[in-house]
PDB file of C-alpha atoms in Angstrom:
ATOM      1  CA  UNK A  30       3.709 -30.055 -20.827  1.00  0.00           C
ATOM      2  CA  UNK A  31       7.268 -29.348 -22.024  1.00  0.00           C
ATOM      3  CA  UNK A  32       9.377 -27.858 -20.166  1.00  0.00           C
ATOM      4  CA  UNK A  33      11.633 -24.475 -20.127  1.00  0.00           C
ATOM      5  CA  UNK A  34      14.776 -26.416 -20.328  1.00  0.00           C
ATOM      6  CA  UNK A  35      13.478 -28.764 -23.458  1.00  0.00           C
ATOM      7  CA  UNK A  36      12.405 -25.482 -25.627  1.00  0.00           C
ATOM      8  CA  UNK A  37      15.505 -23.724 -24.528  1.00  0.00           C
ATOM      9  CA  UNK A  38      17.584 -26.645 -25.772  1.00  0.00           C
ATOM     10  CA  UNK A  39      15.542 -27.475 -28.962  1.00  0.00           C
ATOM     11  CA  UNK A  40      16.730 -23.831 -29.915  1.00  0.00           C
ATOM     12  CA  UNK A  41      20.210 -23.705 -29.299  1.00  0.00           C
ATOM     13  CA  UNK A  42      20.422 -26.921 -31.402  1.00  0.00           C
ATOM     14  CA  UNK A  43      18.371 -25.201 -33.796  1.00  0.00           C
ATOM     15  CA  UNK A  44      20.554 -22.358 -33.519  1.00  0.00           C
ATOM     16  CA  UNK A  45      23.892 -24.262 -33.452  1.00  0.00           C
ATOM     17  CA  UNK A  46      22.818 -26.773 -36.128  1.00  0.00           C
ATOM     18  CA  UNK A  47      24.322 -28.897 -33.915  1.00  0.00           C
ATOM     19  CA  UNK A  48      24.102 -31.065 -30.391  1.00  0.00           C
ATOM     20  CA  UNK A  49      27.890 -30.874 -29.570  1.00  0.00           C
ATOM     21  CA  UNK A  50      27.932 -27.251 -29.929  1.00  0.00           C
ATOM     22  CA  UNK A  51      24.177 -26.468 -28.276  1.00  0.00           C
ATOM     23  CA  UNK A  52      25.161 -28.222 -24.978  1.00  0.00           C
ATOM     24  CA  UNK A  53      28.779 -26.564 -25.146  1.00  0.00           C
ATOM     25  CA  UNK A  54      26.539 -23.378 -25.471  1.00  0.00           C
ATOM     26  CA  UNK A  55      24.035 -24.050 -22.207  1.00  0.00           C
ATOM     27  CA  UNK A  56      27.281 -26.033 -20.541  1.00  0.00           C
ATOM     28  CA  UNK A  57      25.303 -29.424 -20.863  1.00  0.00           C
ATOM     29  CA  UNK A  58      26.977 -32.586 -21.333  1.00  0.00           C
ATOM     30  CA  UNK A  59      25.844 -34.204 -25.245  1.00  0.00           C
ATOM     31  CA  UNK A  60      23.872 -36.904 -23.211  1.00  0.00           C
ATOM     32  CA  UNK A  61      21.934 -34.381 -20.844  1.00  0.00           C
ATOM     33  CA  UNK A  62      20.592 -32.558 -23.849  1.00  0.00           C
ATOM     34  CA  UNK A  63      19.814 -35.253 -25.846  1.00  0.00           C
ATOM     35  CA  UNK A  64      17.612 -36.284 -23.355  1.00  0.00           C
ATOM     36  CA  UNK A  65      15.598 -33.088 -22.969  1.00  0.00           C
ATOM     37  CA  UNK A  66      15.168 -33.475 -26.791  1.00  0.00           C
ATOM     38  CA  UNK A  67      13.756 -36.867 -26.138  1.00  0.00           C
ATOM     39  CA  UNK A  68      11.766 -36.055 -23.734  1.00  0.00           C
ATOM     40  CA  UNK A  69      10.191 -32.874 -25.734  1.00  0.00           C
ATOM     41  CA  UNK A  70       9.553 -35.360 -28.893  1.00  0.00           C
ATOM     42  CA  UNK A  71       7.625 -38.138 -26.712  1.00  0.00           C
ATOM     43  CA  UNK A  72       5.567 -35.116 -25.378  1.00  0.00           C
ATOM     44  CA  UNK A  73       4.643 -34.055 -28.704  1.00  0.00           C
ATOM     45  CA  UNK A  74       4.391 -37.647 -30.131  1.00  0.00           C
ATOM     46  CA  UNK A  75       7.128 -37.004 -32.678  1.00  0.00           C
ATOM     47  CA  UNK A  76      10.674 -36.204 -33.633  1.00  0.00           C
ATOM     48  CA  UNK A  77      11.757 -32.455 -33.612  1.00  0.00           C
ATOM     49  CA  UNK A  78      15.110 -33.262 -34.891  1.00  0.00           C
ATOM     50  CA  UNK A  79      16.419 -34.906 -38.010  1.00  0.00           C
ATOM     51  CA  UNK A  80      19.770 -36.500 -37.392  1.00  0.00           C
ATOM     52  CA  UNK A  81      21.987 -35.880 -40.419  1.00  0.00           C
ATOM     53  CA  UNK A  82      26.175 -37.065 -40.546  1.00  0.00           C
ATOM     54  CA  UNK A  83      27.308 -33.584 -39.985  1.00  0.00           C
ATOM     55  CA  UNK A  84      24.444 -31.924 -37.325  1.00  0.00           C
ATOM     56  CA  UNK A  85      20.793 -31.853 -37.250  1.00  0.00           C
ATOM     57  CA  UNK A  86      17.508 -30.101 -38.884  1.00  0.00           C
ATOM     58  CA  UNK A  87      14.304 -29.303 -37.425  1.00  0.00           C
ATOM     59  CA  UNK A  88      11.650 -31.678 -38.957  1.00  0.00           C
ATOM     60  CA  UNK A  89       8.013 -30.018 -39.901  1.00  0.00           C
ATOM     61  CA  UNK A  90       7.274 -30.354 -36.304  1.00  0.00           C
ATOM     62  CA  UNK A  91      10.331 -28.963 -35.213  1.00  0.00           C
ATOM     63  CA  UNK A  92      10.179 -25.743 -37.363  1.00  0.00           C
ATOM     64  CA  UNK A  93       6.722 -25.671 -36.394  1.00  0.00           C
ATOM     65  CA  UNK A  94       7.298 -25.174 -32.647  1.00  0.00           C
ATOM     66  CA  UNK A  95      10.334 -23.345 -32.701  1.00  0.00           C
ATOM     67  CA  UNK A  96       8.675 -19.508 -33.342  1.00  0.00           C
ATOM     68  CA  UNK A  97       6.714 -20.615 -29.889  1.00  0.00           C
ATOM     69  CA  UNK A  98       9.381 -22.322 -28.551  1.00  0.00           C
ATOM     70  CA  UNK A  99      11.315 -18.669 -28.599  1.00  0.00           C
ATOM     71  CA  UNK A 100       8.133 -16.918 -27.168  1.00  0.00           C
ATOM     72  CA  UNK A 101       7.841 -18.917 -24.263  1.00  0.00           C
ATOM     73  CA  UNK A 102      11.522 -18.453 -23.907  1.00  0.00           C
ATOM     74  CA  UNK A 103      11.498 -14.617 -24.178  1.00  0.00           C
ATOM     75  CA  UNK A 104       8.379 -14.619 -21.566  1.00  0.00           C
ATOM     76  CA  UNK A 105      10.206 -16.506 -19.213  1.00  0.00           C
ATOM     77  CA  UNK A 106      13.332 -14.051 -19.090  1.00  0.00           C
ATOM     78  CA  UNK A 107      10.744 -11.478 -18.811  1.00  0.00           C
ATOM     79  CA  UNK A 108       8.893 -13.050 -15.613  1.00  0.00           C
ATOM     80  CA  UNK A 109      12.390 -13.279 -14.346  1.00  0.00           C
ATOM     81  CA  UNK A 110      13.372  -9.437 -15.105  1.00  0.00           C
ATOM     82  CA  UNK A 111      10.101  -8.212 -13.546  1.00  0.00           C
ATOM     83  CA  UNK A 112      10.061 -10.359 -10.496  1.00  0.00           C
ATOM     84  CA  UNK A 113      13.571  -8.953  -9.978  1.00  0.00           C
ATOM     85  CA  UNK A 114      12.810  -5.399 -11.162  1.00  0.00           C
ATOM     86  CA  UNK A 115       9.446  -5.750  -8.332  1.00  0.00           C
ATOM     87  CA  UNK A 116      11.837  -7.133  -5.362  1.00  0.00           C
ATOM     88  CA  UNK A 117      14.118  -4.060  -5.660  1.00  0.00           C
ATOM     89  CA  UNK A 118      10.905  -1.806  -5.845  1.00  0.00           C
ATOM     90  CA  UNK A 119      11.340  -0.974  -9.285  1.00  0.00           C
ATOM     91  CA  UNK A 120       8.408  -2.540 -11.041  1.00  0.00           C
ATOM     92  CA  UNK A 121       5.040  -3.438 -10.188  1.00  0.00           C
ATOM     93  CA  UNK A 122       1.802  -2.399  -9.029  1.00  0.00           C
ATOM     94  CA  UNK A 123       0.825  -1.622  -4.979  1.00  0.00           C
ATOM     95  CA  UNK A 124      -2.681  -0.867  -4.485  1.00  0.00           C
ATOM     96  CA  UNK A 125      -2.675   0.810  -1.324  1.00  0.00           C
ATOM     97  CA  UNK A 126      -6.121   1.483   1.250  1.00  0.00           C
ATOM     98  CA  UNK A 127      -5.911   4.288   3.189  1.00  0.00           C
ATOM     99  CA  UNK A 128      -8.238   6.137   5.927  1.00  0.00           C
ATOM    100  CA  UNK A 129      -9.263   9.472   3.817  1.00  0.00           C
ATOM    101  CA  UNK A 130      -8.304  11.738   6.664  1.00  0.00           C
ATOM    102  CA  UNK A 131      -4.595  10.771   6.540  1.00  0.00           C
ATOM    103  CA  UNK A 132      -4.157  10.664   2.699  1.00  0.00           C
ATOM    104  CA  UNK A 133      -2.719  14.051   2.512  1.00  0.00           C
ATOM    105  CA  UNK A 134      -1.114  14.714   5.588  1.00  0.00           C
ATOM    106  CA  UNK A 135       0.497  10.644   5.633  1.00  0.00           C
ATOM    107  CA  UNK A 136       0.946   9.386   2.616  1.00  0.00           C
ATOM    108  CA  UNK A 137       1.187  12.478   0.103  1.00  0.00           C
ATOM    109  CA  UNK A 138       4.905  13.281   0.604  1.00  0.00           C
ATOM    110  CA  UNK A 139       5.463   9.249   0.418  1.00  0.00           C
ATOM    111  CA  UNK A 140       3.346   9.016  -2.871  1.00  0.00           C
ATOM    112  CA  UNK A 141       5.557  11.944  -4.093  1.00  0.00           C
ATOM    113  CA  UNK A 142       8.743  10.549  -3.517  1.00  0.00           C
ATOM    114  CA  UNK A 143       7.489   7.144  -4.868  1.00  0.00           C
ATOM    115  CA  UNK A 144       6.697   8.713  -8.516  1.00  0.00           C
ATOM    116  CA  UNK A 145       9.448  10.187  -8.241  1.00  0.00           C
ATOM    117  CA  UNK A 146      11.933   7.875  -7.638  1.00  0.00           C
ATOM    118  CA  UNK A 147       9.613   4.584  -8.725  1.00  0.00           C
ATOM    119  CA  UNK A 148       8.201   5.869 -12.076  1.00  0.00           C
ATOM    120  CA  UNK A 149       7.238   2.398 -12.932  1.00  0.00           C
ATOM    121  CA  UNK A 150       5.960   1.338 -10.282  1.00  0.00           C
ATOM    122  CA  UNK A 151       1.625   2.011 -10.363  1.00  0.00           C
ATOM    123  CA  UNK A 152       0.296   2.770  -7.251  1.00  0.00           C
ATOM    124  CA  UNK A 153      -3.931   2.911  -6.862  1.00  0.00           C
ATOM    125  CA  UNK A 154      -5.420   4.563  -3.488  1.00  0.00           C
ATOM    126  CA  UNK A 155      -8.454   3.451  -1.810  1.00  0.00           C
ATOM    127  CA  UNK A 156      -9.591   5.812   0.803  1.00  0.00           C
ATOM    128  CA  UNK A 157     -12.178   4.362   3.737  1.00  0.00           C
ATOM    129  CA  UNK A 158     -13.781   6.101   6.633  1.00  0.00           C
ATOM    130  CA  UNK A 159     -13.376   3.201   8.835  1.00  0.00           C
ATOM    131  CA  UNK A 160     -10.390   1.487  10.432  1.00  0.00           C
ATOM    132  CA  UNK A 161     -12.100  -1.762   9.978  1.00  0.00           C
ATOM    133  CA  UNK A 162     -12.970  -0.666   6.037  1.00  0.00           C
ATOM    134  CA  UNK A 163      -9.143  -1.105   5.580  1.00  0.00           C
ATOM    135  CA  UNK A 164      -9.256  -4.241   7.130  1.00  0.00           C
ATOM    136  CA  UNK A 165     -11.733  -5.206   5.135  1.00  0.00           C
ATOM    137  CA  UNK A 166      -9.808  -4.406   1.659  1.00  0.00           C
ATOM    138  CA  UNK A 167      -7.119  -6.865   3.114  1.00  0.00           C
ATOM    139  CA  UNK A 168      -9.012  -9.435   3.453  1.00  0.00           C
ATOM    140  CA  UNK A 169     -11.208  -9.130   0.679  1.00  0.00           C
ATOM    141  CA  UNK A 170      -7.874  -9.347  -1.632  1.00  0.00           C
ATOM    142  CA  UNK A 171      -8.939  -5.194  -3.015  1.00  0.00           C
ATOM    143  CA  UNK A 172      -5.757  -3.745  -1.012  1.00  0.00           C
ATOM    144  CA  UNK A 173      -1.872  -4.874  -0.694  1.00  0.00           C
ATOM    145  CA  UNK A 174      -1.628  -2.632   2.426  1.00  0.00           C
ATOM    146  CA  UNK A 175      -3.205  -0.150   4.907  1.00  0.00           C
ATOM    147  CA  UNK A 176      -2.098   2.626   6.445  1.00  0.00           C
ATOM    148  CA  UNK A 177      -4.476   4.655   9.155  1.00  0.00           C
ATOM    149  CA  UNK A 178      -6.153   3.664  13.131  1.00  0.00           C
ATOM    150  CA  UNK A 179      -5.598   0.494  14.374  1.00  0.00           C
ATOM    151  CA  UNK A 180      -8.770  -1.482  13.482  1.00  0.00           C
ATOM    152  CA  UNK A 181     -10.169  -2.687  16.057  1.00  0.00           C
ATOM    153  CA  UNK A 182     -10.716  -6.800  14.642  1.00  0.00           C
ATOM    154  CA  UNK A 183      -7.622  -7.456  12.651  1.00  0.00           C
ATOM    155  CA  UNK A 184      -5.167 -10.060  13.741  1.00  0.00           C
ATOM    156  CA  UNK A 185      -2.897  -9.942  11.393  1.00  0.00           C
ATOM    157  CA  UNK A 186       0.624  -7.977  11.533  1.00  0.00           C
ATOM    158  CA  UNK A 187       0.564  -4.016  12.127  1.00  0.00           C
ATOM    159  CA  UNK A 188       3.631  -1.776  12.260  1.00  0.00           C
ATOM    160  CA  UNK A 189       3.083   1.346  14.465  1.00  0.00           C
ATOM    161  CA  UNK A 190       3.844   4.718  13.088  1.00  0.00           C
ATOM    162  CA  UNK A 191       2.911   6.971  15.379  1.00  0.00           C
ATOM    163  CA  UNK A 192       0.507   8.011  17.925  1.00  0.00           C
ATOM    164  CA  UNK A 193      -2.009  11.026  16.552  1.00  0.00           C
ATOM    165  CA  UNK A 194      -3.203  13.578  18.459  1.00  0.00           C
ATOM    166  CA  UNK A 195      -6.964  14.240  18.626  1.00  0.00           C
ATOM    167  CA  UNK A 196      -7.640  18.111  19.412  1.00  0.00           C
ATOM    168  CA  UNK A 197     -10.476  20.326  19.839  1.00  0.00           C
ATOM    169  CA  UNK A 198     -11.156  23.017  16.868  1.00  0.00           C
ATOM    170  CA  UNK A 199     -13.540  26.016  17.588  1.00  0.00           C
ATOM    171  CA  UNK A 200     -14.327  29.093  16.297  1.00  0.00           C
ATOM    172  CA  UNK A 201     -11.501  31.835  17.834  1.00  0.00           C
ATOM    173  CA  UNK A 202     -13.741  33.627  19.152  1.00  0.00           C
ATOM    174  CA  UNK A 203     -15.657  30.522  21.031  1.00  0.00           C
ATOM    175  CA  UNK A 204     -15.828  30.895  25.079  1.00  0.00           C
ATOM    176  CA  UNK A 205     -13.862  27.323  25.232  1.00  0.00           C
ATOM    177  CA  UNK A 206     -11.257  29.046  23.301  1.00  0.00           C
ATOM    178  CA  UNK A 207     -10.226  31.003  26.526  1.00  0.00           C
ATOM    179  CA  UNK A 208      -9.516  28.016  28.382  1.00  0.00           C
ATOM    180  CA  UNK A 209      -5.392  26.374  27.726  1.00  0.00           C
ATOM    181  CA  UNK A 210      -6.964  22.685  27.870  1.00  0.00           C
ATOM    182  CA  UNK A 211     -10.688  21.400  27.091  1.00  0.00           C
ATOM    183  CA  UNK A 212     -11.529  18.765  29.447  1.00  0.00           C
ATOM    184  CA  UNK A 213     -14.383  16.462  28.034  1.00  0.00           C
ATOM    185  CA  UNK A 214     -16.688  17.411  30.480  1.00  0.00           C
ATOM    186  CA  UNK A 215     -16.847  20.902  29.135  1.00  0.00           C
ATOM    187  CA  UNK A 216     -18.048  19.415  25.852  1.00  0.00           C
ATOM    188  CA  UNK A 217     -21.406  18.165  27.454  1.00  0.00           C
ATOM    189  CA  UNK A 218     -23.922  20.415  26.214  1.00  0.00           C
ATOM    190  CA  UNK A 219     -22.515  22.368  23.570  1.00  0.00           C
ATOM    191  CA  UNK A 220     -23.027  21.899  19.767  1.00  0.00           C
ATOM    192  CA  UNK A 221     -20.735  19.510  18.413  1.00  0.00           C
ATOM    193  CA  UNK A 222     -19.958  18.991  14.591  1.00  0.00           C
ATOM    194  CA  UNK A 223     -19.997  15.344  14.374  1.00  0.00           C
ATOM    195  CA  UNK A 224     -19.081  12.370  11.574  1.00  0.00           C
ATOM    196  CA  UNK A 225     -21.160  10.599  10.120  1.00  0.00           C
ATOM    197  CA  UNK A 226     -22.374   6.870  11.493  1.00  0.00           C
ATOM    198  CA  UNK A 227     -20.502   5.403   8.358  1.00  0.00           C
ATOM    199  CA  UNK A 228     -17.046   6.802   9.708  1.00  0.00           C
ATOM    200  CA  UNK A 229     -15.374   4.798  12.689  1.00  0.00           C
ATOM    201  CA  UNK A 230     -14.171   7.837  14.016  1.00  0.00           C
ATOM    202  CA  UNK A 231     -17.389   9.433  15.272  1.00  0.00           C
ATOM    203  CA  UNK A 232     -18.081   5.804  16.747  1.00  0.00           C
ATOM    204  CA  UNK A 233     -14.632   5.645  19.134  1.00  0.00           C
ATOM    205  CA  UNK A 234     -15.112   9.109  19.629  1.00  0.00           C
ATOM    206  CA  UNK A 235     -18.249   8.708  21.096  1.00  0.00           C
ATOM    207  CA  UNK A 236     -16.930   5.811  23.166  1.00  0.00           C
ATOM    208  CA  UNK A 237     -14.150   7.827  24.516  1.00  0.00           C
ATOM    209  CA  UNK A 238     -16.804  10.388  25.445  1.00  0.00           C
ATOM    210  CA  UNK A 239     -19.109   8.277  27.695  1.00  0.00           C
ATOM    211  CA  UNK A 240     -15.775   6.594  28.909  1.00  0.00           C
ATOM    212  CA  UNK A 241     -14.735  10.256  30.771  1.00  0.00           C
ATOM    213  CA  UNK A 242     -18.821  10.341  31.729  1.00  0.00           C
ATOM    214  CA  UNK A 243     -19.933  12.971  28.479  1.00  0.00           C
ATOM    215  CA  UNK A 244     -22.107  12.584  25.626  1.00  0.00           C
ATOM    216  CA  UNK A 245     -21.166  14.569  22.341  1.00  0.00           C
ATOM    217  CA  UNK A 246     -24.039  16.266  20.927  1.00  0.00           C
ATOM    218  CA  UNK A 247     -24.408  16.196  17.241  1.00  0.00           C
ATOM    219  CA  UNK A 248     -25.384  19.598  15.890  1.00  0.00           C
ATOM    220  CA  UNK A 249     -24.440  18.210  12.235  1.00  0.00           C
ATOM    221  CA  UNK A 250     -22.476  15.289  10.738  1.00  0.00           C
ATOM    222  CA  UNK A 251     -20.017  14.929   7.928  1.00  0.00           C
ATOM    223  CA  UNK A 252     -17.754  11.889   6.687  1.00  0.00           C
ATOM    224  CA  UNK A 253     -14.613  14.850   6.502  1.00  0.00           C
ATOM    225  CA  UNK A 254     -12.879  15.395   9.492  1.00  0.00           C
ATOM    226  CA  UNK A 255     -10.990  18.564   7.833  1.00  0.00           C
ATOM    227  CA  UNK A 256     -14.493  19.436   6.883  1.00  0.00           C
ATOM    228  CA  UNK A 257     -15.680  19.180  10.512  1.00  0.00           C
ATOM    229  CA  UNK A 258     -12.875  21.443  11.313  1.00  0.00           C
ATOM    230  CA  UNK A 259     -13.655  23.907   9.006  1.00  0.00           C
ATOM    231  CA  UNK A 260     -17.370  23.849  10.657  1.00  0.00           C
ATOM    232  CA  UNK A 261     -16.242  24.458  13.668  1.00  0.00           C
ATOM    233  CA  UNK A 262     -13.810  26.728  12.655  1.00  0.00           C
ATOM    234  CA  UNK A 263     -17.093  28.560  10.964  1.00  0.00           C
ATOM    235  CA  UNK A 264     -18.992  28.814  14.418  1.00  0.00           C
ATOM    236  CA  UNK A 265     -21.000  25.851  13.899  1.00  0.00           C
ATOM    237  CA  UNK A 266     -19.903  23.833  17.029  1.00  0.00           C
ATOM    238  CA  UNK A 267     -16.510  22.633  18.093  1.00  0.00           C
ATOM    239  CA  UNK A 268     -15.291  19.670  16.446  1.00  0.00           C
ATOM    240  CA  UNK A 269     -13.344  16.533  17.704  1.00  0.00           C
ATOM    241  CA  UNK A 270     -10.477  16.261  14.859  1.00  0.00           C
ATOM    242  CA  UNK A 271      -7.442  14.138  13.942  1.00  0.00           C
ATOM    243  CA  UNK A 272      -4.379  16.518  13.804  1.00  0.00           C
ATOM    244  CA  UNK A 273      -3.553  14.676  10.287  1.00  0.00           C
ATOM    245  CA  UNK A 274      -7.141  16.333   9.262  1.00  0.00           C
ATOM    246  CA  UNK A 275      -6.122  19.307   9.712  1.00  0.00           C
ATOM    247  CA  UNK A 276      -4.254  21.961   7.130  1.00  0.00           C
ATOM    248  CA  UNK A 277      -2.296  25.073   7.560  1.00  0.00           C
ATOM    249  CA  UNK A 278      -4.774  26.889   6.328  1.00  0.00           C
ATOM    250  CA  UNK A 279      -6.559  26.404   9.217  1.00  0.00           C
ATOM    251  CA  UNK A 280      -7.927  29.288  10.725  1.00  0.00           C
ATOM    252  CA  UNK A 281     -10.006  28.495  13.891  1.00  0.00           C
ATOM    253  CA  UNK A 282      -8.448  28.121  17.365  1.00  0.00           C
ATOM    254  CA  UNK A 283      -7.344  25.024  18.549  1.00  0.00           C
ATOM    255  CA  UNK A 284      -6.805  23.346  21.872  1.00  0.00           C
ATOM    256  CA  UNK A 285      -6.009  19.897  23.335  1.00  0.00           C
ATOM    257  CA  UNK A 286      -8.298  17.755  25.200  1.00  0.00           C
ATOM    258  CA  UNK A 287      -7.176  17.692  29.003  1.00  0.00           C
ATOM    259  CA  UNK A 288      -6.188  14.268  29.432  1.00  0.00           C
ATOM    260  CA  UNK A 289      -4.840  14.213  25.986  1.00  0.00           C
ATOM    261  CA  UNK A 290      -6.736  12.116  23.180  1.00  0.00           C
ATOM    262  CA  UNK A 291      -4.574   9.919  21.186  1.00  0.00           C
ATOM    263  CA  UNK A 292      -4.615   6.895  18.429  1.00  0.00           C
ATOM    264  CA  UNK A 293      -2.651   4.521  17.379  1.00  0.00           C
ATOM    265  CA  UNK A 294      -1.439   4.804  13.411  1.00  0.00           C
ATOM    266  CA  UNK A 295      -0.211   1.742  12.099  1.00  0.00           C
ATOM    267  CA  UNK A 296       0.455   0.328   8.567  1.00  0.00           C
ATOM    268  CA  UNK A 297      -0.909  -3.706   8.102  1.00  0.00           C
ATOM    269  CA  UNK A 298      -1.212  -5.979   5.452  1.00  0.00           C
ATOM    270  CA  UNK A 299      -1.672  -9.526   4.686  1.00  0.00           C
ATOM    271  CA  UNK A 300       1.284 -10.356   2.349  1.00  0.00           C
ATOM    272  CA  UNK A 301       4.084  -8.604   4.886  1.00  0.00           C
ATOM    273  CA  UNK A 302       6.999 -10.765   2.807  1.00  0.00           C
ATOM    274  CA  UNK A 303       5.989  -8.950  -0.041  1.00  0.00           C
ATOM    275  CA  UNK A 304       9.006  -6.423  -1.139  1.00  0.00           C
ATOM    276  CA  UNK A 305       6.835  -3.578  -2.763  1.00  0.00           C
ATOM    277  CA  UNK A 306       4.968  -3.853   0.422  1.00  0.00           C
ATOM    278  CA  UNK A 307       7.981  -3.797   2.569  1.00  0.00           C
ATOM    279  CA  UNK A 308       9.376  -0.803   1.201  1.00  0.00           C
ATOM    280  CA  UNK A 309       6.346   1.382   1.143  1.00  0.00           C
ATOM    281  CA  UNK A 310       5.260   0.181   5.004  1.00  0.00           C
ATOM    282  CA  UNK A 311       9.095   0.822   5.596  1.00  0.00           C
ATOM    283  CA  UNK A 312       9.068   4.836   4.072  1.00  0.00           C
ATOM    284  CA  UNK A 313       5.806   5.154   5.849  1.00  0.00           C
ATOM    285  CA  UNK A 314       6.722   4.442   9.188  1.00  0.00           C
ATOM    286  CA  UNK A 315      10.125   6.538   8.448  1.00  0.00           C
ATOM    287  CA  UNK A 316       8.819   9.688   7.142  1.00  0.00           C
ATOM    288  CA  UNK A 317       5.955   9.636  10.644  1.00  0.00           C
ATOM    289  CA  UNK A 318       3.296  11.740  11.870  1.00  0.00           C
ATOM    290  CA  UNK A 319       4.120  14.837  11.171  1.00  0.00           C
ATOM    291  CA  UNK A 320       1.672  18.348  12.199  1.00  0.00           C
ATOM    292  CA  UNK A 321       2.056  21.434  10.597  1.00  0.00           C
ATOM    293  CA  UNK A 322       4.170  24.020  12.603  1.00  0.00           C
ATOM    294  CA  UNK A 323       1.440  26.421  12.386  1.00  0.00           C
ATOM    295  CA  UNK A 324      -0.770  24.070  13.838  1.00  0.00           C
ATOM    296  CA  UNK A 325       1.735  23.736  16.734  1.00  0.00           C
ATOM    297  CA  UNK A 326       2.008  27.353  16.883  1.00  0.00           C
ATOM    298  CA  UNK A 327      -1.746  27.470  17.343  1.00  0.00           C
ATOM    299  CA  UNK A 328      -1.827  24.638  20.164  1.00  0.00           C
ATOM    300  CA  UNK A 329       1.207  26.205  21.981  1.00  0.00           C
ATOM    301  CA  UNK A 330       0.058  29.650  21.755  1.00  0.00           C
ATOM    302  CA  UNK A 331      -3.196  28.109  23.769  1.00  0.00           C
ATOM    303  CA  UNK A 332      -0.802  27.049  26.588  1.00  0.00           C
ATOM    304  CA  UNK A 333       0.980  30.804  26.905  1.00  0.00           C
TER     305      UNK A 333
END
């Protein structure tokens, strides 16, 4: 197959309409270039160039290959200017896989600033209800990165970005709501609005249940933890949730699990040496965890 450096020289002889002033042109010596024209004609099985006294002419063949000659050319410098444009996160697509109940509350204003400042860059979002889902995406080649728990199989690299908070959300008017902290114990019993089997998180939280010595009794399940929330919020049950889950239009009561509850939130991917990947891990683990501050106001007015 010929090579870049034959087409590029068959044109600026083509160009020059001439060998002396084609390698003065790509700063080749007379001999270097004549050789990348040889070795383009034996590829082809005949001459490209017609040797006249004063400079050279394509032959059939010559004039023939020179319109892809330019093509292949052109798509070369622009392999070159997106590669470049993609390292300094200009260009490119990221397709990112993200647990649902941290889409808004972890990667919206990080999205945001992307479009904004990364126009041409296209991002896609897959949203899973599993830590090990993302994994999953990874490794299955659907994903460039994760962002959400730790999963609880993957052995690759993981960045942490913070540790979230899992709280207790109840109607105001629930008798738990009187109390500063909820122990697990106090759960035992009482309607609980649940997740559904397909979501990892009502699967750890259960496990973190019979670790303190409590079962969780599933009144209802849903895949949405803010949905759970708003269940609970609802007088349904109380409700385990993430504090990413939740919005500031919250308007239950909410209290913290006494010991605290918390999770690991970590971005992972398999390509880590990948730039676009890089940056958006990087701005991920910079912008954080972050809770509303009514939300705060509502778990610190439970302490007072």
């Amino acid at each position: 197959m010929p090579t870049l450096r034959a087409l590029e020289c068959l044109v600026a002889v083509l160009d020059a309409g001439s060998i002396t002033e084609a390698a003065a042109r790509l700063h080749l010596s007379q001999p270097a270039l004549s050789h990348q024209i040889g070795a383009l004609e034996r590829e082809l099985g005949t001459p490209v160039l017609e040797r006249l006294p004063r400079g050279v002419r394509p032959t059939a063949a010559g004039r023939a290959v020179l319109t892809d000659a330019r093509a292949a050319l052109a798509a070369a410098e622009r392999v070159v200017r997106t590669g470049r444009a993609v390292a300094g996160g200009g260009e490119g697509t990221l397709r990112i896989a993200c647990a649902e109940t941290m889409t808004a509350g972890l990667l919206a204003p990080v999205l945001r600033a992307w479009h904004r400042h990364r126009p041409e860059v296209l991002i896609t979002l897959t949203e899973t209800t599993s830590a090990d889902a993302l994994a999953e995406a990874l490794e299955a080649g659907e994903a460039d990165v994760a962002a959400g728990p730790r999963p609880s199989r993957w052995t690759g690299p993981a960045e942490l970005v913070g540790r979230e908070e899992i709280v207790v959300a109840l109607a105001a008017d629930h008798p738990l709501a009187t109390r500063a902290t909820v122990p697990m114990s106090a759960l035992a019993g009482i309607p609980v609005v649940h997740y559904h089997r397909d979501n990892g998180l009502g699967g750890w939280l259960d496990q973190e249940a019979a670790r303190r010595g409590t079962a969780l009794e599933a009144v209802m399940r849903t895949k949405q933890a803010a949905t759970a929330a708003q269940l609970a919020a609802a007088g349904l049950g109380v409700a385990l949730v993430p504090t990413t889950a939740l919005t500031r239009t919250f308007a239950g009561a909410l209290r913290r699990l006494a010991p605290a509850l918390h999770r690991d939130v970590v971005t992972f991917t398999a390509t880590p040496s990948d730039s676009l990947v890089r940056r958006f891990s990087s701005d991920v683990r910079q912008r954080g965890l972050t809770v509303p501050g009514v939300l705060l106001d509502k778990l610190s007015a439970a302490v007072r």
